[in-house]
């Protein structure tokens, strides 16, 4: 089993023991951080972003923006940054060489050794990473909200996040996942990234990718698995609620549309930048750190509006130099329903191009919005039931995020007090 991570580094977790953590908290100033920075601290500490050990300095940031590389030449497409306001710097008299505690929801989360404090033009980041500075792009909107200064330095986690139900049973660190893959005997693992409750088009996308990854099929033993890796991050009104996504995905397993021994559901904390091709590369890097050998990329992966060609996220992998990425992209065209074939079929196979009925997320959404169960050709009835159950239990009656959900939802994780 290959346990070498992205950049050929073995993953090292960055979590302090409780005695050292308590000492650090006692000694140092606390600086509040945003939810995004908190999620990224957790990502760094457990090795989702390996080989990063902290937030980027200005040299690394320039290199990532201009060359898509870390300073040692490791492929890296999107900057991981800790933004801070001038006020916060001045108020705390922050200097290079300080050690600070990053606190989230008033609890200490991580300790950071300040190596650099710098000002950077966020427009330049937007242009380099997103290819636009159009303020309508959600990634540009996100950057606009960040503070103008940045702190660089390595971090170590003080408090391990306590994931709340229903997320707790789907939380696996990269080291845990690699161990599980080994125990399951999965030599190939194909990652499915999602922010959706699955319709049958998604199910077939996974099935097609599984066939692609299952190159050396043996009748003795199945050696290929699917890792559903849901993205859990900030939500907008109208998105599916996180609970429905993760439980809906798992339902495909519980109802045995996927055998339990070839499929598992997990999640990654990440704030989507909608950077299209560059974000596809980052998703591949994260999943290679999880121990996946393949990653499926459908149409318009991590895209938004018409900023990127729907297949840019496929093409960018052609530009990656040999040996720079430890995961193979499985590039997938479209699955649709064909009334002549009378089944869900694939654009690369079915020639009834004029008859095709595309899976329209918007159409399925509008059916569900009216609380009508879509035909089983569109969505498995068990998935629909699970989604509606999640809506009652977690979504204030709706499987889609409402203002009420955004305000009152249960947090995904809590931090336990250490002091
Ligand atoms: Zn057909």
mmCIF file of C-alpha atoms and ligand atoms in Angstrom:
data_model
loop_
_atom_site.group_PDB
_atom_site.id
_atom_site.type_symbol
_atom_site.label_atom_id
_atom_site.label_comp_id
_atom_site.label_asym_id
_atom_site.label_seq_id
_atom_site.Cartn_x
_atom_site.Cartn_y
_atom_site.Cartn_z
ATOM 1 C CA UNK A 1 0.000 0.000 0.000
ATOM 2 C CA UNK A 2 1.365 3.321 -1.039
ATOM 3 C CA UNK A 3 1.300 5.685 1.931
ATOM 4 C CA UNK A 4 3.386 8.413 0.345
ATOM 5 C CA UNK A 5 1.384 11.637 0.127
ATOM 6 C CA UNK A 6 1.289 14.440 -2.375
ATOM 7 C CA UNK A 7 4.788 15.782 -2.931
ATOM 8 C CA UNK A 8 6.090 12.341 -1.901
ATOM 9 C CA UNK A 9 5.872 13.167 1.794
ATOM 10 C CA UNK A 10 4.622 10.922 4.514
ATOM 11 C CA UNK A 11 1.781 12.654 6.306
ATOM 12 C CA UNK A 12 2.593 14.011 9.734
ATOM 13 C CA UNK A 13 -0.255 15.235 11.896
ATOM 14 C CA UNK A 14 0.251 18.533 13.669
ATOM 15 C CA UNK A 15 -1.648 18.113 16.921
ATOM 16 C CA UNK A 16 -0.167 19.143 20.281
ATOM 17 C CA UNK A 17 -0.394 16.904 23.333
ATOM 18 C CA UNK A 18 -2.711 18.294 25.998
ATOM 19 C CA UNK A 19 0.008 19.430 28.429
ATOM 20 C CA UNK A 20 1.941 21.417 25.792
ATOM 21 C CA UNK A 21 -1.371 22.763 24.485
ATOM 22 C CA UNK A 22 -2.416 24.023 27.934
ATOM 23 C CA UNK A 23 0.950 25.717 28.443
ATOM 24 C CA UNK A 24 0.745 27.428 25.052
ATOM 25 C CA UNK A 25 -2.763 28.696 25.782
ATOM 26 C CA UNK A 26 -1.723 30.078 29.163
ATOM 27 C CA UNK A 27 1.293 31.904 27.780
ATOM 28 C CA UNK A 28 0.020 33.464 24.537
ATOM 29 C CA UNK A 29 -2.443 36.024 23.219
ATOM 30 C CA UNK A 30 -5.598 34.813 21.492
ATOM 31 C CA UNK A 31 -6.471 36.105 18.037
ATOM 32 C CA UNK A 32 -9.976 35.318 16.740
ATOM 33 C CA UNK A 33 -10.147 33.717 13.290
ATOM 34 C CA UNK A 34 -12.870 33.272 10.708
ATOM 35 C CA UNK A 35 -14.730 30.013 10.077
ATOM 36 C CA UNK A 36 -12.747 29.547 6.858
ATOM 37 C CA UNK A 37 -9.393 29.897 8.605
ATOM 38 C CA UNK A 38 -10.600 27.502 11.316
ATOM 39 C CA UNK A 39 -11.525 24.908 8.679
ATOM 40 C CA UNK A 40 -8.147 25.382 7.004
ATOM 41 C CA UNK A 41 -6.274 24.987 10.314
ATOM 42 C CA UNK A 42 -7.970 21.616 10.708
ATOM 43 C CA UNK A 43 -7.124 20.735 7.094
ATOM 44 C CA UNK A 44 -3.446 21.604 7.595
ATOM 45 C CA UNK A 45 -3.148 19.878 10.970
ATOM 46 C CA UNK A 46 -4.427 16.516 9.759
ATOM 47 C CA UNK A 47 -2.559 16.557 6.444
ATOM 48 C CA UNK A 48 -5.433 17.177 4.027
ATOM 49 C CA UNK A 49 -3.173 19.923 2.611
ATOM 50 C CA UNK A 50 0.122 18.048 3.010
ATOM 51 C CA UNK A 51 2.924 19.090 2.592
ATOM 52 C CA UNK A 52 1.728 22.476 3.948
ATOM 53 C CA UNK A 53 2.487 22.914 7.631
ATOM 54 C CA UNK A 54 0.901 26.327 8.040
ATOM 55 C CA UNK A 55 -0.238 29.478 6.264
ATOM 56 C CA UNK A 56 1.752 30.733 3.286
ATOM 57 C CA UNK A 57 4.349 33.504 3.282
ATOM 58 C CA UNK A 58 4.701 36.074 0.523
ATOM 59 C CA UNK A 59 7.324 34.166 -1.457
ATOM 60 C CA UNK A 60 5.199 31.034 -1.490
ATOM 61 C CA UNK A 61 2.112 33.055 -2.368
ATOM 62 C CA UNK A 62 3.894 34.629 -5.347
ATOM 63 C CA UNK A 63 5.137 31.260 -6.482
ATOM 64 C CA UNK A 64 1.659 29.675 -6.213
ATOM 65 C CA UNK A 65 0.071 32.577 -8.108
ATOM 66 C CA UNK A 66 2.676 32.771 -10.848
ATOM 67 C CA UNK A 67 3.915 29.197 -11.227
ATOM 68 C CA UNK A 68 1.373 26.989 -9.444
ATOM 69 C CA UNK A 69 4.184 25.637 -7.284
ATOM 70 C CA UNK A 70 5.439 25.742 -3.719
ATOM 71 C CA UNK A 71 9.032 26.925 -3.263
ATOM 72 C CA UNK A 72 10.350 23.355 -3.394
ATOM 73 C CA UNK A 73 8.627 22.748 -6.743
ATOM 74 C CA UNK A 74 5.606 20.827 -5.378
ATOM 75 C CA UNK A 75 2.505 21.393 -7.494
ATOM 76 C CA UNK A 76 0.126 23.770 -5.675
ATOM 77 C CA UNK A 77 -2.625 25.780 -7.415
ATOM 78 C CA UNK A 78 -4.498 27.747 -4.694
ATOM 79 C CA UNK A 79 -3.013 29.857 -1.869
ATOM 80 C CA UNK A 80 -3.837 28.893 1.719
ATOM 81 C CA UNK A 81 -3.764 32.145 3.679
ATOM 82 C CA UNK A 82 -4.522 33.597 7.071
ATOM 83 C CA UNK A 83 -5.877 37.100 6.616
ATOM 84 C CA UNK A 84 -5.814 39.643 9.432
ATOM 85 C CA UNK A 85 -6.795 43.287 9.839
ATOM 86 C CA UNK A 86 -4.353 46.119 10.505
ATOM 87 C CA UNK A 87 -6.370 46.857 13.668
ATOM 88 C CA UNK A 88 -5.867 43.357 15.013
ATOM 89 C CA UNK A 89 -2.117 43.563 14.290
ATOM 90 C CA UNK A 90 -1.793 46.934 16.023
ATOM 91 C CA UNK A 91 -4.087 46.121 18.935
ATOM 92 C CA UNK A 92 -2.027 43.031 19.764
ATOM 93 C CA UNK A 93 1.277 44.570 18.765
ATOM 94 C CA UNK A 94 1.932 41.464 16.643
ATOM 95 C CA UNK A 95 5.493 40.871 15.490
ATOM 96 C CA UNK A 96 7.524 38.292 13.685
ATOM 97 C CA UNK A 97 8.757 35.747 16.239
ATOM 98 C CA UNK A 98 5.567 35.878 18.353
ATOM 99 C CA UNK A 99 3.591 32.813 19.161
ATOM 100 C CA UNK A 100 -0.173 33.318 19.060
ATOM 101 C CA UNK A 101 -3.281 31.272 19.723
ATOM 102 C CA UNK A 102 -5.860 31.184 16.950
ATOM 103 C CA UNK A 103 -9.274 31.037 18.568
ATOM 104 C CA UNK A 104 -12.559 30.073 16.996
ATOM 105 C CA UNK A 105 -15.941 30.582 18.632
ATOM 106 C CA UNK A 106 -14.038 31.810 21.690
ATOM 107 C CA UNK A 107 -12.155 28.535 22.108
ATOM 108 C CA UNK A 108 -8.452 28.045 21.333
ATOM 109 C CA UNK A 109 -8.015 26.013 18.150
ATOM 110 C CA UNK A 110 -4.361 26.228 17.119
ATOM 111 C CA UNK A 111 -1.028 27.766 17.983
ATOM 112 C CA UNK A 112 0.841 29.684 15.268
ATOM 113 C CA UNK A 113 4.465 30.831 15.157
ATOM 114 C CA UNK A 114 4.485 34.162 13.359
ATOM 115 C CA UNK A 115 7.111 34.076 10.613
ATOM 116 C CA UNK A 116 5.897 36.953 8.476
ATOM 117 C CA UNK A 117 3.228 39.662 8.455
ATOM 118 C CA UNK A 118 2.567 41.201 5.055
ATOM 119 C CA UNK A 119 0.231 43.244 2.909
ATOM 120 C CA UNK A 120 -0.855 41.795 -0.438
ATOM 121 C CA UNK A 121 -3.028 42.953 -3.300
ATOM 122 C CA UNK A 122 -6.047 40.638 -3.287
ATOM 123 C CA UNK A 123 -6.928 41.577 -6.867
ATOM 124 C CA UNK A 124 -3.659 40.010 -7.939
ATOM 125 C CA UNK A 125 -4.623 36.772 -6.184
ATOM 126 C CA UNK A 126 -8.038 36.823 -7.878
ATOM 127 C CA UNK A 127 -6.540 37.336 -11.337
ATOM 128 C CA UNK A 128 -3.930 34.631 -10.890
ATOM 129 C CA UNK A 129 -6.088 31.964 -9.268
ATOM 130 C CA UNK A 130 -9.577 32.639 -10.572
ATOM 131 C CA UNK A 131 -8.602 34.237 -13.871
ATOM 132 C CA UNK A 132 -10.914 37.176 -13.186
ATOM 133 C CA UNK A 133 -11.434 40.033 -10.777
ATOM 134 C CA UNK A 134 -15.116 40.328 -11.646
ATOM 135 C CA UNK A 135 -16.837 40.951 -8.343
ATOM 136 C CA UNK A 136 -19.772 38.735 -9.343
ATOM 137 C CA UNK A 137 -17.513 35.659 -9.215
ATOM 138 C CA UNK A 138 -18.113 34.010 -5.800
ATOM 139 C CA UNK A 139 -14.365 33.426 -5.319
ATOM 140 C CA UNK A 140 -13.700 37.140 -5.916
ATOM 141 C CA UNK A 141 -16.537 38.004 -3.511
ATOM 142 C CA UNK A 142 -14.891 35.816 -0.900
ATOM 143 C CA UNK A 143 -11.487 37.457 -1.371
ATOM 144 C CA UNK A 144 -13.073 40.920 -1.176
ATOM 145 C CA UNK A 145 -14.311 40.117 2.318
ATOM 146 C CA UNK A 146 -10.864 39.082 3.552
ATOM 147 C CA UNK A 147 -8.654 41.486 5.482
ATOM 148 C CA UNK A 148 -5.741 43.053 3.595
ATOM 149 C CA UNK A 149 -2.881 41.719 5.736
ATOM 150 C CA UNK A 150 -1.669 38.152 6.042
ATOM 151 C CA UNK A 151 0.175 36.178 8.709
ATOM 152 C CA UNK A 152 2.460 33.326 7.709
ATOM 153 C CA UNK A 153 3.772 30.523 9.861
ATOM 154 C CA UNK A 154 3.383 26.907 10.897
ATOM 155 C CA UNK A 155 0.433 25.872 13.045
ATOM 156 C CA UNK A 156 -0.304 23.081 15.471
ATOM 157 C CA UNK A 157 -3.748 22.087 16.649
ATOM 158 C CA UNK A 158 -4.583 22.641 20.325
ATOM 159 C CA UNK A 159 -8.083 21.289 20.367
ATOM 160 C CA UNK A 160 -9.353 18.479 18.170
ATOM 161 C CA UNK A 161 -12.738 19.280 16.608
ATOM 162 C CA UNK A 162 -15.705 17.358 18.026
ATOM 163 C CA UNK A 163 -17.935 16.665 15.068
ATOM 164 C CA UNK A 164 -21.656 16.711 15.819
ATOM 165 C CA UNK A 165 -24.189 14.165 14.541
ATOM 166 C CA UNK A 166 -24.726 13.256 11.765
ATOM 167 C CA UNK A 167 -21.186 14.318 10.702
ATOM 168 C CA UNK A 168 -19.331 12.437 13.432
ATOM 169 C CA UNK A 169 -19.628 9.040 11.791
ATOM 170 C CA UNK A 170 -18.280 10.347 8.475
ATOM 171 C CA UNK A 171 -15.201 12.189 9.780
ATOM 172 C CA UNK A 172 -11.945 10.500 8.847
ATOM 173 C CA UNK A 173 -8.482 12.025 8.806
ATOM 174 C CA UNK A 174 -6.116 11.194 5.915
ATOM 175 C CA UNK A 175 -4.199 8.749 8.128
ATOM 176 C CA UNK A 176 -7.412 7.014 9.186
ATOM 177 C CA UNK A 177 -8.614 6.746 5.593
ATOM 178 C CA UNK A 178 -5.335 5.266 4.375
ATOM 179 C CA UNK A 179 -5.541 2.671 7.116
ATOM 180 C CA UNK A 180 -9.144 1.823 6.236
ATOM 181 C CA UNK A 181 -8.297 1.478 2.526
ATOM 182 C CA UNK A 182 -5.529 -0.900 3.447
ATOM 183 C CA UNK A 183 -7.814 -2.948 5.697
ATOM 184 C CA UNK A 184 -10.443 -3.122 2.969
ATOM 185 C CA UNK A 185 -7.823 -4.258 0.499
ATOM 186 C CA UNK A 186 -8.595 -1.404 -1.877
ATOM 187 C CA UNK A 187 -5.604 -0.992 -4.139
ATOM 188 C CA UNK A 188 -7.428 1.593 -6.205
ATOM 189 C CA UNK A 189 -9.682 4.197 -4.650
ATOM 190 C CA UNK A 190 -11.601 6.615 -6.813
ATOM 191 C CA UNK A 191 -12.743 9.848 -5.160
ATOM 192 C CA UNK A 192 -16.108 11.422 -5.835
ATOM 193 C CA UNK A 193 -16.303 15.028 -4.758
ATOM 194 C CA UNK A 194 -19.784 16.317 -4.127
ATOM 195 C CA UNK A 195 -21.997 19.066 -2.770
ATOM 196 C CA UNK A 196 -25.202 17.353 -3.866
ATOM 197 C CA UNK A 197 -27.812 14.909 -2.747
ATOM 198 C CA UNK A 198 -27.207 12.241 -5.406
ATOM 199 C CA UNK A 199 -29.519 11.834 -8.387
ATOM 200 C CA UNK A 200 -29.109 8.834 -10.664
ATOM 201 C CA UNK A 201 -26.772 10.809 -12.951
ATOM 202 C CA UNK A 202 -24.339 11.141 -10.024
ATOM 203 C CA UNK A 203 -24.746 7.458 -9.243
ATOM 204 C CA UNK A 204 -23.793 6.528 -12.800
ATOM 205 C CA UNK A 205 -20.888 8.954 -12.757
ATOM 206 C CA UNK A 206 -19.527 7.009 -9.780
ATOM 207 C CA UNK A 207 -20.230 3.676 -11.400
ATOM 208 C CA UNK A 208 -18.468 4.702 -14.614
ATOM 209 C CA UNK A 209 -15.473 5.987 -12.681
ATOM 210 C CA UNK A 210 -15.325 2.763 -10.674
ATOM 211 C CA UNK A 211 -15.059 0.780 -13.914
ATOM 212 C CA UNK A 212 -12.268 3.082 -15.093
ATOM 213 C CA UNK A 213 -10.334 2.705 -11.854
ATOM 214 C CA UNK A 214 -10.914 -1.035 -11.630
ATOM 215 C CA UNK A 215 -8.311 -1.767 -14.279
ATOM 216 C CA UNK A 216 -7.081 -5.056 -12.942
ATOM 217 C CA UNK A 217 -10.378 -6.691 -12.027
ATOM 218 C CA UNK A 218 -10.056 -10.098 -10.448
ATOM 219 C CA UNK A 219 -12.848 -12.591 -9.821
ATOM 220 C CA UNK A 220 -11.245 -13.533 -6.518
ATOM 221 C CA UNK A 221 -11.449 -10.173 -4.844
ATOM 222 C CA UNK A 222 -12.590 -6.674 -5.638
ATOM 223 C CA UNK A 223 -9.711 -4.288 -5.193
ATOM 224 C CA UNK A 224 -11.298 -0.976 -6.104
ATOM 225 C CA UNK A 225 -13.387 1.278 -3.894
ATOM 226 C CA UNK A 226 -15.280 4.553 -4.199
ATOM 227 C CA UNK A 227 -14.683 7.285 -1.631
ATOM 228 C CA UNK A 228 -17.514 9.811 -1.589
ATOM 229 C CA UNK A 229 -15.840 12.959 -0.306
ATOM 230 C CA UNK A 230 -18.459 15.619 0.442
ATOM 231 C CA UNK A 231 -17.325 19.223 0.664
ATOM 232 C CA UNK A 232 -18.512 20.815 3.906
ATOM 233 C CA UNK A 233 -18.046 24.560 4.054
ATOM 234 C CA UNK A 234 -20.008 27.798 3.918
ATOM 235 C CA UNK A 235 -23.553 27.567 2.592
ATOM 236 C CA UNK A 236 -25.796 29.846 0.604
ATOM 237 C CA UNK A 237 -29.585 30.034 0.543
ATOM 238 C CA UNK A 238 -30.845 27.383 -1.889
ATOM 239 C CA UNK A 239 -27.905 24.962 -1.496
ATOM 240 C CA UNK A 240 -28.714 21.471 -0.261
ATOM 241 C CA UNK A 241 -28.251 21.303 3.530
ATOM 242 C CA UNK A 242 -25.042 19.493 4.525
ATOM 243 C CA UNK A 243 -26.931 16.836 6.509
ATOM 244 C CA UNK A 244 -29.068 15.840 3.489
ATOM 245 C CA UNK A 245 -25.980 15.638 1.257
ATOM 246 C CA UNK A 246 -23.975 13.354 3.480
ATOM 247 C CA UNK A 247 -26.895 11.140 4.561
ATOM 248 C CA UNK A 248 -28.273 11.015 0.999
ATOM 249 C CA UNK A 249 -24.904 9.879 -0.344
ATOM 250 C CA UNK A 250 -24.613 7.236 2.372
ATOM 251 C CA UNK A 251 -28.129 6.002 1.574
ATOM 252 C CA UNK A 252 -26.899 4.708 -1.807
ATOM 253 C CA UNK A 253 -24.711 2.385 0.234
ATOM 254 C CA UNK A 254 -27.310 1.502 2.876
ATOM 255 C CA UNK A 255 -29.838 0.604 0.165
ATOM 256 C CA UNK A 256 -27.061 -1.389 -1.571
ATOM 257 C CA UNK A 257 -27.031 0.494 -4.872
ATOM 258 C CA UNK A 258 -23.362 0.239 -4.005
ATOM 259 C CA UNK A 259 -21.997 -2.769 -2.179
ATOM 260 C CA UNK A 260 -20.911 -1.877 1.308
ATOM 261 C CA UNK A 261 -17.441 -3.297 0.643
ATOM 262 C CA UNK A 262 -16.712 -1.022 -2.330
ATOM 263 C CA UNK A 263 -18.131 2.305 -1.142
ATOM 264 C CA UNK A 264 -17.776 4.698 1.771
ATOM 265 C CA UNK A 265 -18.842 8.247 2.586
ATOM 266 C CA UNK A 266 -16.654 10.917 4.149
ATOM 267 C CA UNK A 267 -16.178 14.667 4.050
ATOM 268 C CA UNK A 268 -13.568 17.375 3.741
ATOM 269 C CA UNK A 269 -13.810 20.848 5.273
ATOM 270 C CA UNK A 270 -13.244 23.309 2.472
ATOM 271 C CA UNK A 271 -14.517 26.707 1.355
ATOM 272 C CA UNK A 272 -15.046 26.448 -2.384
ATOM 273 C CA UNK A 273 -13.263 29.125 -4.416
ATOM 274 C CA UNK A 274 -15.050 28.084 -7.640
ATOM 275 C CA UNK A 275 -11.670 28.323 -9.349
ATOM 276 C CA UNK A 276 -12.621 25.737 -12.010
ATOM 277 C CA UNK A 277 -9.482 24.017 -13.371
ATOM 278 C CA UNK A 278 -7.128 25.188 -10.599
ATOM 279 C CA UNK A 279 -9.569 24.036 -7.971
ATOM 280 C CA UNK A 280 -9.864 20.664 -9.727
ATOM 281 C CA UNK A 281 -6.105 20.300 -9.253
ATOM 282 C CA UNK A 282 -6.355 21.160 -5.569
ATOM 283 C CA UNK A 283 -9.188 18.646 -5.106
ATOM 284 C CA UNK A 284 -6.957 16.024 -6.719
ATOM 285 C CA UNK A 285 -4.098 16.911 -4.343
ATOM 286 C CA UNK A 286 -6.367 16.710 -1.274
ATOM 287 C CA UNK A 287 -7.732 13.306 -2.327
ATOM 288 C CA UNK A 288 -4.255 11.995 -3.073
ATOM 289 C CA UNK A 289 -3.392 12.925 0.505
ATOM 290 C CA UNK A 290 -6.395 10.850 1.600
ATOM 291 C CA UNK A 291 -4.844 7.886 -0.158
ATOM 292 C CA UNK A 292 -7.055 7.899 -3.258
ATOM 293 C CA UNK A 293 -5.446 6.728 -6.502
ATOM 294 C CA UNK A 294 -8.091 8.168 -8.858
ATOM 295 C CA UNK A 295 -10.365 11.214 -8.828
ATOM 296 C CA UNK A 296 -13.430 11.650 -10.993
ATOM 297 C CA UNK A 297 -14.024 14.920 -12.782
ATOM 298 C CA UNK A 298 -17.354 15.495 -14.450
ATOM 299 C CA UNK A 299 -18.522 18.437 -16.489
ATOM 300 C CA UNK A 300 -17.650 21.906 -15.138
ATOM 301 C CA UNK A 301 -15.911 20.679 -11.982
ATOM 302 C CA UNK A 302 -15.662 23.503 -9.407
ATOM 303 C CA UNK A 303 -16.802 25.966 -12.051
ATOM 304 C CA UNK A 304 -19.349 28.731 -11.827
ATOM 305 C CA UNK A 305 -21.316 30.726 -14.404
ATOM 306 C CA UNK A 306 -19.432 30.916 -17.692
ATOM 307 C CA UNK A 307 -16.006 31.834 -16.320
ATOM 308 C CA UNK A 308 -14.472 28.542 -17.452
ATOM 309 C CA UNK A 309 -15.083 26.160 -20.299
ATOM 310 C CA UNK A 310 -16.954 23.120 -18.876
ATOM 311 C CA UNK A 311 -13.986 20.917 -19.781
ATOM 312 C CA UNK A 312 -11.124 23.216 -18.650
ATOM 313 C CA UNK A 313 -10.971 21.146 -15.469
ATOM 314 C CA UNK A 314 -10.271 18.090 -17.653
ATOM 315 C CA UNK A 315 -7.634 19.802 -19.787
ATOM 316 C CA UNK A 316 -5.526 21.218 -16.953
ATOM 317 C CA UNK A 317 -4.333 17.720 -16.050
ATOM 318 C CA UNK A 318 -2.565 17.528 -19.416
ATOM 319 C CA UNK A 319 -0.335 20.394 -18.265
ATOM 320 C CA UNK A 320 0.833 18.687 -15.062
ATOM 321 C CA UNK A 321 4.408 17.470 -15.514
ATOM 322 C CA UNK A 322 4.973 13.750 -15.059
ATOM 323 C CA UNK A 323 5.460 12.687 -11.447
ATOM 324 C CA UNK A 324 3.991 15.865 -9.913
ATOM 325 C CA UNK A 325 0.647 14.365 -9.012
ATOM 326 C CA UNK A 326 0.082 11.042 -7.264
ATOM 327 C CA UNK A 327 -3.479 10.581 -8.462
ATOM 328 C CA UNK A 328 -5.016 9.819 -11.813
ATOM 329 C CA UNK A 329 -7.851 11.976 -13.107
ATOM 330 C CA UNK A 330 -10.852 10.019 -14.393
ATOM 331 C CA UNK A 331 -12.360 12.425 -16.880
ATOM 332 C CA UNK A 332 -16.051 11.851 -17.417
ATOM 333 C CA UNK A 333 -18.409 13.259 -20.029
ATOM 334 C CA UNK A 334 -22.150 13.253 -19.467
ATOM 335 C CA UNK A 335 -24.639 10.703 -18.260
ATOM 336 C CA UNK A 336 -28.200 11.232 -19.465
ATOM 337 C CA UNK A 337 -31.488 9.414 -19.784
ATOM 338 C CA UNK A 338 -32.241 8.169 -23.306
ATOM 339 C CA UNK A 339 -35.861 7.213 -24.120
ATOM 340 C CA UNK A 340 -34.735 5.046 -27.075
ATOM 341 C CA UNK A 341 -32.188 3.090 -25.017
ATOM 342 C CA UNK A 342 -34.769 3.307 -22.185
ATOM 343 C CA UNK A 343 -32.015 3.712 -19.633
ATOM 344 C CA UNK A 344 -29.501 6.034 -18.125
ATOM 345 C CA UNK A 345 -26.657 6.078 -20.617
ATOM 346 C CA UNK A 346 -23.457 7.863 -21.440
ATOM 347 C CA UNK A 347 -22.689 10.549 -23.989
ATOM 348 C CA UNK A 348 -19.632 8.557 -25.025
ATOM 349 C CA UNK A 349 -21.837 5.542 -25.844
ATOM 350 C CA UNK A 350 -25.398 6.434 -26.811
ATOM 351 C CA UNK A 351 -25.836 7.855 -30.302
ATOM 352 C CA UNK A 352 -29.428 9.096 -29.881
ATOM 353 C CA UNK A 353 -28.061 12.552 -29.314
ATOM 354 C CA UNK A 354 -31.271 14.346 -30.244
ATOM 355 C CA UNK A 355 -33.395 12.304 -27.870
ATOM 356 C CA UNK A 356 -31.272 12.699 -24.783
ATOM 357 C CA UNK A 357 -32.750 14.020 -21.568
ATOM 358 C CA UNK A 358 -30.056 15.639 -19.487
ATOM 359 C CA UNK A 359 -30.135 15.462 -15.732
ATOM 360 C CA UNK A 360 -30.938 18.989 -14.839
ATOM 361 C CA UNK A 361 -30.068 19.828 -11.249
ATOM 362 C CA UNK A 362 -32.402 22.817 -11.494
ATOM 363 C CA UNK A 363 -35.298 20.667 -12.686
ATOM 364 C CA UNK A 364 -34.812 18.054 -9.962
ATOM 365 C CA UNK A 365 -34.542 20.839 -7.407
ATOM 366 C CA UNK A 366 -37.835 22.395 -8.497
ATOM 367 C CA UNK A 367 -39.595 19.012 -8.208
ATOM 368 C CA UNK A 368 -38.208 18.514 -4.706
ATOM 369 C CA UNK A 369 -39.020 22.065 -3.704
ATOM 370 C CA UNK A 370 -42.683 21.146 -4.216
ATOM 371 C CA UNK A 371 -42.080 18.105 -1.970
ATOM 372 C CA UNK A 372 -42.906 15.826 -4.881
ATOM 373 C CA UNK A 373 -40.956 12.610 -5.191
ATOM 374 C CA UNK A 374 -39.063 12.548 -8.512
ATOM 375 C CA UNK A 375 -39.416 9.390 -10.612
ATOM 376 C CA UNK A 376 -36.952 6.669 -9.609
ATOM 377 C CA UNK A 377 -35.230 7.205 -12.960
ATOM 378 C CA UNK A 378 -34.124 10.575 -11.562
ATOM 379 C CA UNK A 379 -33.617 9.827 -7.879
ATOM 380 C CA UNK A 380 -33.661 6.624 -5.846
ATOM 381 C CA UNK A 381 -36.750 6.589 -3.592
ATOM 382 C CA UNK A 382 -34.623 5.738 -0.540
ATOM 383 C CA UNK A 383 -32.412 8.772 -1.201
ATOM 384 C CA UNK A 384 -35.511 10.949 -1.487
ATOM 385 C CA UNK A 385 -36.874 9.589 1.822
ATOM 386 C CA UNK A 386 -33.563 10.180 3.582
ATOM 387 C CA UNK A 387 -33.337 13.685 2.197
ATOM 388 C CA UNK A 388 -36.873 14.545 3.381
ATOM 389 C CA UNK A 389 -36.153 13.029 6.775
ATOM 390 C CA UNK A 390 -33.008 15.203 7.039
ATOM 391 C CA UNK A 391 -35.113 18.195 6.033
ATOM 392 C CA UNK A 392 -37.419 17.594 9.018
ATOM 393 C CA UNK A 393 -34.666 16.788 11.466
ATOM 394 C CA UNK A 394 -32.033 19.368 10.516
ATOM 395 C CA UNK A 395 -33.380 21.676 7.823
ATOM 396 C CA UNK A 396 -36.428 23.318 9.466
ATOM 397 C CA UNK A 397 -38.628 21.457 6.984
ATOM 398 C CA UNK A 398 -36.573 21.991 3.825
ATOM 399 C CA UNK A 399 -33.700 20.038 2.252
ATOM 400 C CA UNK A 400 -32.432 23.386 0.961
ATOM 401 C CA UNK A 401 -30.699 26.050 3.042
ATOM 402 C CA UNK A 402 -33.070 28.762 4.203
ATOM 403 C CA UNK A 403 -32.194 31.941 6.084
ATOM 404 C CA UNK A 404 -33.483 30.177 9.177
ATOM 405 C CA UNK A 405 -31.163 27.194 8.624
ATOM 406 C CA UNK A 406 -28.157 29.452 8.075
ATOM 407 C CA UNK A 407 -28.915 31.278 11.319
ATOM 408 C CA UNK A 408 -29.947 28.424 13.575
ATOM 409 C CA UNK A 409 -28.320 25.260 12.239
ATOM 410 C CA UNK A 410 -26.311 23.023 14.531
ATOM 411 C CA UNK A 411 -22.577 23.673 14.119
ATOM 412 C CA UNK A 412 -20.716 20.957 12.193
ATOM 413 C CA UNK A 413 -18.127 20.764 14.976
ATOM 414 C CA UNK A 414 -17.423 22.191 18.408
ATOM 415 C CA UNK A 415 -14.156 22.743 20.231
ATOM 416 C CA UNK A 416 -13.834 21.566 23.774
ATOM 417 C CA UNK A 417 -12.331 24.007 26.248
ATOM 418 C CA UNK A 418 -8.727 23.115 27.097
ATOM 419 C CA UNK A 419 -8.009 25.565 29.874
HETATM 420 ZN ZN1 LIG B 1 -29.812 6.055 -26.622
#
